[in-house]
Coordinates of C-alpha atoms in Angstrom, one line a residue:
X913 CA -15.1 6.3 -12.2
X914 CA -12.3 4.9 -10.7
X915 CA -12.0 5.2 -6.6
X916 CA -10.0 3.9 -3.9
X917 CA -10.6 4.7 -0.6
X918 CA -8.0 3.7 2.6
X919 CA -9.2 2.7 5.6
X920 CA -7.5 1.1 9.2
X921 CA -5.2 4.4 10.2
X922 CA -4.5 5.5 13.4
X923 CA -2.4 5.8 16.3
X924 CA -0.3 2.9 17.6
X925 CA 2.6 2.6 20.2
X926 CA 5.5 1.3 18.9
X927 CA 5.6 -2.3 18.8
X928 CA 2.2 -2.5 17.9
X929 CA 0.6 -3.8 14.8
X930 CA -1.8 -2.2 13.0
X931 CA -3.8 -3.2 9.7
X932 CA -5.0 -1.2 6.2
X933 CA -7.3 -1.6 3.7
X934 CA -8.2 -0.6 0.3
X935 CA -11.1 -0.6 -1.6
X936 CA -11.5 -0.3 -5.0
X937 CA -14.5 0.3 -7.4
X938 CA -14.8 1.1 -11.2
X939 CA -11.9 -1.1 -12.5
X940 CA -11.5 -5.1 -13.0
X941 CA -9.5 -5.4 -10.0
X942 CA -7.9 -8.5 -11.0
X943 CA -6.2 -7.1 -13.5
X944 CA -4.6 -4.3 -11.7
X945 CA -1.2 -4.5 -9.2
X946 CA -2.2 -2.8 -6.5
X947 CA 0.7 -1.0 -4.2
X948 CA 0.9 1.0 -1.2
X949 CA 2.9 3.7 -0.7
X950 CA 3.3 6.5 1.8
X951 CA 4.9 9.9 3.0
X952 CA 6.2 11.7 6.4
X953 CA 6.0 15.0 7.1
X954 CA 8.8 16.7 5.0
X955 CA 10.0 13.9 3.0
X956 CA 8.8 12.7 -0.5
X957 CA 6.2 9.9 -1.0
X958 CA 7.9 6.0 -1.2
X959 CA 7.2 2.8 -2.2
X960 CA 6.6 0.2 0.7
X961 CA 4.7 -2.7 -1.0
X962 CA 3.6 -4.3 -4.0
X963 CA 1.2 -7.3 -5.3
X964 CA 0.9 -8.2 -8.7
X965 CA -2.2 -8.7 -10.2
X966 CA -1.2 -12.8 -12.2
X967 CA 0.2 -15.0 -9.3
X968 CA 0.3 -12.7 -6.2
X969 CA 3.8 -12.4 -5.9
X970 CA 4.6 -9.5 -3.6
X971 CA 7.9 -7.2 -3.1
X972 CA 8.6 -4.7 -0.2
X973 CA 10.8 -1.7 0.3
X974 CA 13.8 -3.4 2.3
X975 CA 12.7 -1.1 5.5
X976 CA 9.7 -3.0 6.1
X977 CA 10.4 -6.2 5.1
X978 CA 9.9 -9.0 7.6
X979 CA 7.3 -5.8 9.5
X980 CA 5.1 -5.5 6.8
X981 CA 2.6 -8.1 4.8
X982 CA 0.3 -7.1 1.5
X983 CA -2.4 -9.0 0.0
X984 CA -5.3 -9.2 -1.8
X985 CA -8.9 -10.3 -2.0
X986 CA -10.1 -10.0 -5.9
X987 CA -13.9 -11.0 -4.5
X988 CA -14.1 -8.2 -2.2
X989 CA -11.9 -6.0 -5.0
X990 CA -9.6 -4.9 -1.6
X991 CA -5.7 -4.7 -1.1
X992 CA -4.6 -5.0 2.6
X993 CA -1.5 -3.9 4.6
X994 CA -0.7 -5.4 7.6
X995 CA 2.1 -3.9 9.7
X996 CA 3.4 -5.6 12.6
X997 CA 6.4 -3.9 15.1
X998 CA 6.0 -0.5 14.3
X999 CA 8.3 2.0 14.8
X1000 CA 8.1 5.7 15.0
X1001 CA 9.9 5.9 11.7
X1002 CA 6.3 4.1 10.3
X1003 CA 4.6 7.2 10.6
X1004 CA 3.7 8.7 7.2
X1005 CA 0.0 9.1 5.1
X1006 CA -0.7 5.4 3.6
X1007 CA -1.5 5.3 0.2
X1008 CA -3.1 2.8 -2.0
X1009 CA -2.5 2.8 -5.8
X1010 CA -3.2 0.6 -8.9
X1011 CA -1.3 -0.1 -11.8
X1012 CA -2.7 -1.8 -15.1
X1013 CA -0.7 -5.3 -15.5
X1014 CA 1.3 -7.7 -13.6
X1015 CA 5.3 -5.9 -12.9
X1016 CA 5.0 -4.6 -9.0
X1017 CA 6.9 -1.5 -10.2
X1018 CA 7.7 0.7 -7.4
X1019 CA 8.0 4.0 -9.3
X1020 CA 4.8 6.1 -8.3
X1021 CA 4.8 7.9 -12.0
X1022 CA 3.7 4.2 -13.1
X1023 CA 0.7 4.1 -11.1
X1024 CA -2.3 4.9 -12.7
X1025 CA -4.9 5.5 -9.6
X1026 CA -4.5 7.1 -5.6
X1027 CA -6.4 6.7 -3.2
X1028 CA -6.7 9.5 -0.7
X1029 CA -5.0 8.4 1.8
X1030 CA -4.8 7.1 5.6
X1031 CA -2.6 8.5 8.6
X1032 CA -0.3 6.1 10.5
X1033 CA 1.1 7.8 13.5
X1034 CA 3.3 5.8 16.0
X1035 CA 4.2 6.8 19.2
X1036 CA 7.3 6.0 21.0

């Protein structure tokens, strides 16, 4: 059984920084691109980052780029998000998902697990 489980949410001031992490159990990590994604009240879920699973390469929605840095650690089988000057606009339910293969695609329909999710709320 596949599970990944969020963790790291919570309330920052704008400006601040702030750090996420997934967990994952019941696949060969490795092998998977793992992504986060997220959604604010009223507004459909979005991509934000991506790291493929063959060389690490990353790619991030062009809103938090230069904010926002994803990696991974295949020994502890976790994905992590760090967000640096936050802005109200930030706020949103974090999501980790995994994708079989190497293309960080940032279509949620290609995603093949979801994690549960973590709240990010940031205060001006």
């Amino acid at each position: 059984q596949v599970q990944l489980v969020e963790s790291g949410g919570g309330l920052v001031q704008a400006g601040g920084s702030l750090g996420l992490s997934c967990a994952a159990s019941g696949l060969t990590f490795s092998t998977y691109t793992m992504s986060w994604f997220r959604q604010a009240p009223g507004k459909e879920r979005e991509f934000v980052s991506a790291i493929s699973s063959n060389d690490d390469s990353t790619k991030h929605a062009d809103s938090v780029k230069g904010r926002f840095t994803i990696s991974r650690d295949n020994t502890r089988n976790t994905v992590y998000l760090q967000m640096n000057s936050l802005k109200p606009e930030d706020t949103a339910i974090y999501y980790c998902a995994a994708r079989g293969g190497y293309l960080k695609d940032s279509r949620e329909s290609r995603y093949d697990y979801w994690g549960q999710g973590t709240q990010v709320t940031v205060s001006s």
